[in-house]
PDB file of C-alpha atoms in Angstrom:
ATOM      1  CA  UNK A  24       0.000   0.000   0.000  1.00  0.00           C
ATOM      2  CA  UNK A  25       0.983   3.563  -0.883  1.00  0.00           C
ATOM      3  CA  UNK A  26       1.365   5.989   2.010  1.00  0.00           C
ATOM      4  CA  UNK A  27       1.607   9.741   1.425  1.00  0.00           C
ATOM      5  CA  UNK A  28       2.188  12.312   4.177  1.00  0.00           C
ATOM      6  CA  UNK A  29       3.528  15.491   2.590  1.00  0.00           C
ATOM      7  CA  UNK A  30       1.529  19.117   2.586  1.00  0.00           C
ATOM      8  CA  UNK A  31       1.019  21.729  -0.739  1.00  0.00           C
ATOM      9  CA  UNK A  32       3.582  22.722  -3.152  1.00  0.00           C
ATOM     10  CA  UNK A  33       5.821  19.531  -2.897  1.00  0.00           C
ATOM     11  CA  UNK A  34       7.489  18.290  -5.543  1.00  0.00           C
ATOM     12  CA  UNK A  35       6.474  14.680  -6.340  1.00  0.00           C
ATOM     13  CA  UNK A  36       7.858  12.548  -9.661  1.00  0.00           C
ATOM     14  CA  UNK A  37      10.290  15.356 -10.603  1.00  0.00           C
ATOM     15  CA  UNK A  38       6.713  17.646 -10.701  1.00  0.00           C
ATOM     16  CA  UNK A  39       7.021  20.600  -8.705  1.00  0.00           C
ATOM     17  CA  UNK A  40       4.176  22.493  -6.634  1.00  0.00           C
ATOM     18  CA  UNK A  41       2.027  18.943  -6.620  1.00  0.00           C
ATOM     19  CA  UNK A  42      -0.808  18.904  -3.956  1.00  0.00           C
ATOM     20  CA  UNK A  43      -2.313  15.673  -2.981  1.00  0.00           C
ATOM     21  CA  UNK A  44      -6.365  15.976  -3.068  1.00  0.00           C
ATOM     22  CA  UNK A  45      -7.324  11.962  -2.558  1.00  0.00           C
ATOM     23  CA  UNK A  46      -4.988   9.276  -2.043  1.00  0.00           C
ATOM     24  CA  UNK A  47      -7.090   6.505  -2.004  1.00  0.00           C
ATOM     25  CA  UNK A  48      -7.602   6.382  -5.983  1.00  0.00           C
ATOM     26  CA  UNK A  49      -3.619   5.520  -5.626  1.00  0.00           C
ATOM     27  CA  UNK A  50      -4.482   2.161  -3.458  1.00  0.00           C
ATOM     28  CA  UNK A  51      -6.511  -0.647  -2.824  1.00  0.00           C
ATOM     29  CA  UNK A  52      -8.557   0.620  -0.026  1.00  0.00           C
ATOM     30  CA  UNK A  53     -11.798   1.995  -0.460  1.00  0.00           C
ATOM     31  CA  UNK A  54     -12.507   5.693   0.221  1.00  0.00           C
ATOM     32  CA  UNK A  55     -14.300   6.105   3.806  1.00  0.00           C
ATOM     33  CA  UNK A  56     -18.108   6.685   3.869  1.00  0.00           C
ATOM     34  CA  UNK A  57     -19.215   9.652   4.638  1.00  0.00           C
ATOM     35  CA  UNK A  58     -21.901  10.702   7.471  1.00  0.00           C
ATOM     36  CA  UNK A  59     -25.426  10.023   6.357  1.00  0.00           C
ATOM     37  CA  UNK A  60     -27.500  12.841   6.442  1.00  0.00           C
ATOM     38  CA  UNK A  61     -30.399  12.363   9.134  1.00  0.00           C
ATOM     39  CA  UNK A  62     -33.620  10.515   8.353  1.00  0.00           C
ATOM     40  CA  UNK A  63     -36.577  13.221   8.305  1.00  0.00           C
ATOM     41  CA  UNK A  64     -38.537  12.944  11.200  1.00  0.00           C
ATOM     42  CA  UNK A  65     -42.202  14.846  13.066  1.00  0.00           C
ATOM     43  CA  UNK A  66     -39.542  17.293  14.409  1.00  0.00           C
ATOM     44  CA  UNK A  67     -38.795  18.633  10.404  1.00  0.00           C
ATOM     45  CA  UNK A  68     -41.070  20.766   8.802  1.00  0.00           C
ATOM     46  CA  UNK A  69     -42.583  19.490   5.740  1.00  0.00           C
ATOM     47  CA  UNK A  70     -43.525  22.504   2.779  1.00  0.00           C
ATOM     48  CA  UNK A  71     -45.719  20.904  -0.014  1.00  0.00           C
ATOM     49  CA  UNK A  72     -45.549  22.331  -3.509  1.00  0.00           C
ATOM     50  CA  UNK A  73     -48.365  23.291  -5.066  1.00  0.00           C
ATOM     51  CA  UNK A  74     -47.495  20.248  -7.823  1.00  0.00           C
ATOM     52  CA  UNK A  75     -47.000  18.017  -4.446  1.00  0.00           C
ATOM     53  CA  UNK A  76     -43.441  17.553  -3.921  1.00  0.00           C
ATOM     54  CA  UNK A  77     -42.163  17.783  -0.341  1.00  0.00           C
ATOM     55  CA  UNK A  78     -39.491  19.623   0.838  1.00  0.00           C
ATOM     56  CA  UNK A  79     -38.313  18.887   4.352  1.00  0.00           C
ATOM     57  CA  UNK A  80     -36.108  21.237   6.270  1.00  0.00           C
ATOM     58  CA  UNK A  81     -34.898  20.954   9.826  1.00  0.00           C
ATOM     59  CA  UNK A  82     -35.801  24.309  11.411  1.00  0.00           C
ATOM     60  CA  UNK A  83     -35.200  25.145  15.097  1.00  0.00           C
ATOM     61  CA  UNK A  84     -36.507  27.370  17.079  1.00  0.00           C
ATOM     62  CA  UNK A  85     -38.046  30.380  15.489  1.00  0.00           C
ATOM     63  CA  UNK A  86     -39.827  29.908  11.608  1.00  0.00           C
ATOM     64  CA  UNK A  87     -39.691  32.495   9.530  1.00  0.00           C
ATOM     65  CA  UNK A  88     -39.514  33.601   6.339  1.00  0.00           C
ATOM     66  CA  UNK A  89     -35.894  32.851   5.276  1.00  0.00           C
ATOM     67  CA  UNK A  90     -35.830  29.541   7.152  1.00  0.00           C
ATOM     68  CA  UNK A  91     -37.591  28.406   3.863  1.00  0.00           C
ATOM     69  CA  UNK A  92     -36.786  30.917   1.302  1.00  0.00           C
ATOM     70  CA  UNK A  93     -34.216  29.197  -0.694  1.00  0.00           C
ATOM     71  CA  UNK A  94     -36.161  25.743  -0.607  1.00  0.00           C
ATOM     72  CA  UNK A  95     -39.270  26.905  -2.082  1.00  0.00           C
ATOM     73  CA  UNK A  96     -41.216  30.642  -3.119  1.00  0.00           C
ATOM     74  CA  UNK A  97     -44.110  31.905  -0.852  1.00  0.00           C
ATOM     75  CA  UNK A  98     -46.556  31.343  -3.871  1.00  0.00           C
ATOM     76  CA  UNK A  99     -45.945  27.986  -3.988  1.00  0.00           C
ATOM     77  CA  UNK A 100     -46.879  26.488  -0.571  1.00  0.00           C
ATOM     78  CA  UNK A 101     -49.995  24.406  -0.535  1.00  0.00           C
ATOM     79  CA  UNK A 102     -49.167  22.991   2.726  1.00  0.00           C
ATOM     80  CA  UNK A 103     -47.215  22.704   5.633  1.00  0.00           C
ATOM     81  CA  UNK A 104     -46.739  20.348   8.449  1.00  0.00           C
ATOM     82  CA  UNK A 105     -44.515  22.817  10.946  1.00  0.00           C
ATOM     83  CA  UNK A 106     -41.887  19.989  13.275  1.00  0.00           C
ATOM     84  CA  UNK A 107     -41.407  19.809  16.544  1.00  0.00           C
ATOM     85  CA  UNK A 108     -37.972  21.436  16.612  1.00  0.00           C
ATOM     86  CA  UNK A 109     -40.262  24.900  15.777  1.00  0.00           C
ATOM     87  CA  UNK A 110     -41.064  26.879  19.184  1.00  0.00           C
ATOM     88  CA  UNK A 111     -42.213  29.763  17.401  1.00  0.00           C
ATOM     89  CA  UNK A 112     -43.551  31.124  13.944  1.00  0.00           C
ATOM     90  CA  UNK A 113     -42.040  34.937  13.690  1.00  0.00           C
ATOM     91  CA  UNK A 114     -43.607  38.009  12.280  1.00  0.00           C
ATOM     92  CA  UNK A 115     -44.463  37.287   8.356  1.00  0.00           C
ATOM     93  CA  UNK A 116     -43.072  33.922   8.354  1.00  0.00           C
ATOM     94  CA  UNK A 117     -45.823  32.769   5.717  1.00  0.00           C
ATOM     95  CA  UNK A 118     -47.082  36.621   4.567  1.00  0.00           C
ATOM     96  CA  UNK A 119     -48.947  36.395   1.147  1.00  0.00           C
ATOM     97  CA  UNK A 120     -48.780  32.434   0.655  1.00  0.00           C
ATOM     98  CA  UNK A 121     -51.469  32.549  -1.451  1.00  0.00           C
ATOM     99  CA  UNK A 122     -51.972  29.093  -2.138  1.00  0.00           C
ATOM    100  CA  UNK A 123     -51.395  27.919   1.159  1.00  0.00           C
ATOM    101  CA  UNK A 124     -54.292  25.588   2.283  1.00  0.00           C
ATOM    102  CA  UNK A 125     -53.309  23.516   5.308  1.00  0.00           C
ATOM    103  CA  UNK A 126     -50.758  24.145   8.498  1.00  0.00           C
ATOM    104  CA  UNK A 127     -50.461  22.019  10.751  1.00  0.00           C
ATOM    105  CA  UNK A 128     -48.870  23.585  14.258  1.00  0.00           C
ATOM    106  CA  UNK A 129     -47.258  21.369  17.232  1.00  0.00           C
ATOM    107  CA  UNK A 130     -47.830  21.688  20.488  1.00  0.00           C
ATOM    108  CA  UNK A 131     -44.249  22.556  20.682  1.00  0.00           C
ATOM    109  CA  UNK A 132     -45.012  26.226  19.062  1.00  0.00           C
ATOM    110  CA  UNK A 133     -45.670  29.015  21.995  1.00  0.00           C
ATOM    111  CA  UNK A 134     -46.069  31.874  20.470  1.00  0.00           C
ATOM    112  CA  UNK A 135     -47.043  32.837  16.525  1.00  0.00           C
ATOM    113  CA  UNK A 136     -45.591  36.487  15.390  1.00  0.00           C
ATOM    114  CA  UNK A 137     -47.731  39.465  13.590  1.00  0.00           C
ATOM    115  CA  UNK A 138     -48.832  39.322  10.341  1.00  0.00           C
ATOM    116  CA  UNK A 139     -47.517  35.757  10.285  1.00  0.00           C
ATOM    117  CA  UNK A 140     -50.479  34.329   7.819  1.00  0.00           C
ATOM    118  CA  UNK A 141     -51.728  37.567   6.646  1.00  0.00           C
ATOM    119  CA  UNK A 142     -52.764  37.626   2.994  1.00  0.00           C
ATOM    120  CA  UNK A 143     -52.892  33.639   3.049  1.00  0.00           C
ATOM    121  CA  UNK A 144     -55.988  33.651   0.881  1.00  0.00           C
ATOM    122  CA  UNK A 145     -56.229  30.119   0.793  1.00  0.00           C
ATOM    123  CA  UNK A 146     -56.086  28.710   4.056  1.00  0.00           C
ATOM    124  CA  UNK A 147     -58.948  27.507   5.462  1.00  0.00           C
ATOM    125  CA  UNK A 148     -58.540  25.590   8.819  1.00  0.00           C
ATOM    126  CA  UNK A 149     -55.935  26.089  11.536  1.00  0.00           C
ATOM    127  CA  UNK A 150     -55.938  24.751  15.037  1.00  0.00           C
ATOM    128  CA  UNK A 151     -53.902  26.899  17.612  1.00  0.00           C
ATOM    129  CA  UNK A 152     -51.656  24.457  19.602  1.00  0.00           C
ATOM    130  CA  UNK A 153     -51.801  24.522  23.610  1.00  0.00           C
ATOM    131  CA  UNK A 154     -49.497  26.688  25.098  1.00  0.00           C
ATOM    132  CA  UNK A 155     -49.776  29.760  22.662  1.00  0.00           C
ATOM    133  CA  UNK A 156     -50.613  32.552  25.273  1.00  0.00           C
ATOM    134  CA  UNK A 157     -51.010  35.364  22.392  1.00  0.00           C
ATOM    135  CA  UNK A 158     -52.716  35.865  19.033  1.00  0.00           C
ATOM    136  CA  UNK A 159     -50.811  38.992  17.582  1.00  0.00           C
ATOM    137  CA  UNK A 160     -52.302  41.530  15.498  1.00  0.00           C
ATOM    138  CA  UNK A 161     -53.367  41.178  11.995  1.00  0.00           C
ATOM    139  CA  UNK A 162     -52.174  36.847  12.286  1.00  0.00           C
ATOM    140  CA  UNK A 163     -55.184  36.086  10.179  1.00  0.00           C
ATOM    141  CA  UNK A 164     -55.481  39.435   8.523  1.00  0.00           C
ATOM    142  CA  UNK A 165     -57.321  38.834   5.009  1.00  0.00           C
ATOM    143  CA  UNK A 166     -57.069  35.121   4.968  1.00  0.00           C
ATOM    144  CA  UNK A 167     -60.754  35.116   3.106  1.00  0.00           C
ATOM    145  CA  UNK A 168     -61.121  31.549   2.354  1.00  0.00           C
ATOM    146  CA  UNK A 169     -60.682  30.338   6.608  1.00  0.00           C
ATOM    147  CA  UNK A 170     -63.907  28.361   8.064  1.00  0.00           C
ATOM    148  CA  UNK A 171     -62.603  27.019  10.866  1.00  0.00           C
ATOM    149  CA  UNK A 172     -60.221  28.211  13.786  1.00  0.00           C
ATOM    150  CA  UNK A 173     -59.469  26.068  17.050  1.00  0.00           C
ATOM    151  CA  UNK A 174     -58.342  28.313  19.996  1.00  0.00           C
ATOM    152  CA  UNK A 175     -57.129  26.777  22.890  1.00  0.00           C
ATOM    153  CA  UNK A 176     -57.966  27.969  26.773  1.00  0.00           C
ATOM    154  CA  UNK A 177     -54.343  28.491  27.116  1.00  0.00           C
ATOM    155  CA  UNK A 178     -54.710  31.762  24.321  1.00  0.00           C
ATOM    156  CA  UNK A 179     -55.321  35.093  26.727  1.00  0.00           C
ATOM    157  CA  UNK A 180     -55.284  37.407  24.063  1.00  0.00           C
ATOM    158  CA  UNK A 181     -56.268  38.168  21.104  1.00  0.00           C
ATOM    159  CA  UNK A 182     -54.324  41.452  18.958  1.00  0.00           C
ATOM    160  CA  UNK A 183     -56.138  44.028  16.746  1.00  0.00           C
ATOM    161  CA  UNK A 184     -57.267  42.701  13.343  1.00  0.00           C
ATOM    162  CA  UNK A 185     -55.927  39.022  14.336  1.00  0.00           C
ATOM    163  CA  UNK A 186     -59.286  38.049  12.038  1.00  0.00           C
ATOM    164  CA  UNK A 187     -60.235  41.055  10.069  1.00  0.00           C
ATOM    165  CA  UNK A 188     -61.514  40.582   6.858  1.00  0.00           C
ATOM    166  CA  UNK A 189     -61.527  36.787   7.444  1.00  0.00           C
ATOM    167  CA  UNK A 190     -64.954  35.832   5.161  1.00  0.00           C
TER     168      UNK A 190
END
C-alpha cells in the first residue's frame, strides 16, 4: 500500500508544486463513507408544492420567512406540516402564501408572530396548539377563504385585526 504524508507545493515525480487531493484512488482501499445525512422525522417541517413535492427542512426554534426561502417561493406552498424542533412562527413567516391551504402547528409552538399568515388567501382551517398565550395583530389578517379556527384555553389574548376581513 501507498502511504503519502507530505503538505502543498511539494514536488512529487520530478513535478514541482504537486498537492495531494485523494490518495485513495492511488491504493486498494476503499474511500471512507461519509456521514449520512439524518432521516426526516415529526420534528422537520414538511412545505408541499403546489405540484406536491415535499421539501423537508430541519428548522429550530423560530420559523420564519428565510428559514424556507431558498427551498421553495411563498406562492408555492400548498401545505405545511410545521416539526417539533419549531417553538415559534415569527412576524411574516408565511405573509402572502397565497396558495397555502393547510398548516399544521405542534404543540411545541408558543407563540405565533404578527402578520404571520396575513394575505394567506387560501387557508382555510388552523388549530392553535396549547401553550400559545397570544394571538398577535393582523395573524389572520385577510385570509378570506378560513372556516374554521381552534383556539385553545391556554390563548389570553387576542391582537387588533388578528381576524379582520376573514370571510
Amino acid at each position: 500500500n501507498l502511504g503519502l504524508s507530505f503538505g502543498e507545493n511539494q514536488s512529487f515525480y520530478g513535478e514541482e508544486n504537486v498537492t495531494i487531493l485523494d490518495v485513495y484512488f492511488l491504493t486498494n482501499e476503499p474511500e471512507p463513507e461519509s456521514e449520512p445525512e439524518p432521516e426526516p422525522d415529526d420534528s422537520w417541517t414538511f412545505f408541499t408544492h403546489t405540484d406536491g413535492t415535499v421539501y423537508p427542512i430541519n428548522i429550530v426554534g423560530e420559523l420564519t420567512g428565510s428559514s424556507y426561502s431558498s427551498t421553495i417561493s411563498k406562492t408555492n406552498i400548498a401545505e405545511v406540516d410545521i416539526g417539533t424542533n419549531v417553538t415559534s412562527i415569527g412576524d411574516n413567516a408565511f405573509k402572502e402564501c397565497s396558495a397555502l391551504q393547510s398548516v399544521t402547528i405542534p404543540d411545541s409552538v408558543t407563540s405565533i408572530g404578527m402578520d404571520a399568515f396575513k394575505d394567506c388567501i387560501e387557508l382555510q382551517t388552523v388549530t392553535i396548539p396549547d401553550g400559545v398565550v397570544n394571538i398577535n395583530a393582523r395573524t389572520f389578517y385577510r385570509c378570506t377563504a378560513l372556516q374554521t379556527v381552534t383556539i385553545p384555553d391556554s390563548v389570553t389574548g387576542i391582537g387588533s385585526n388578528a381576524f379582520s376581513l376573514c370571510d
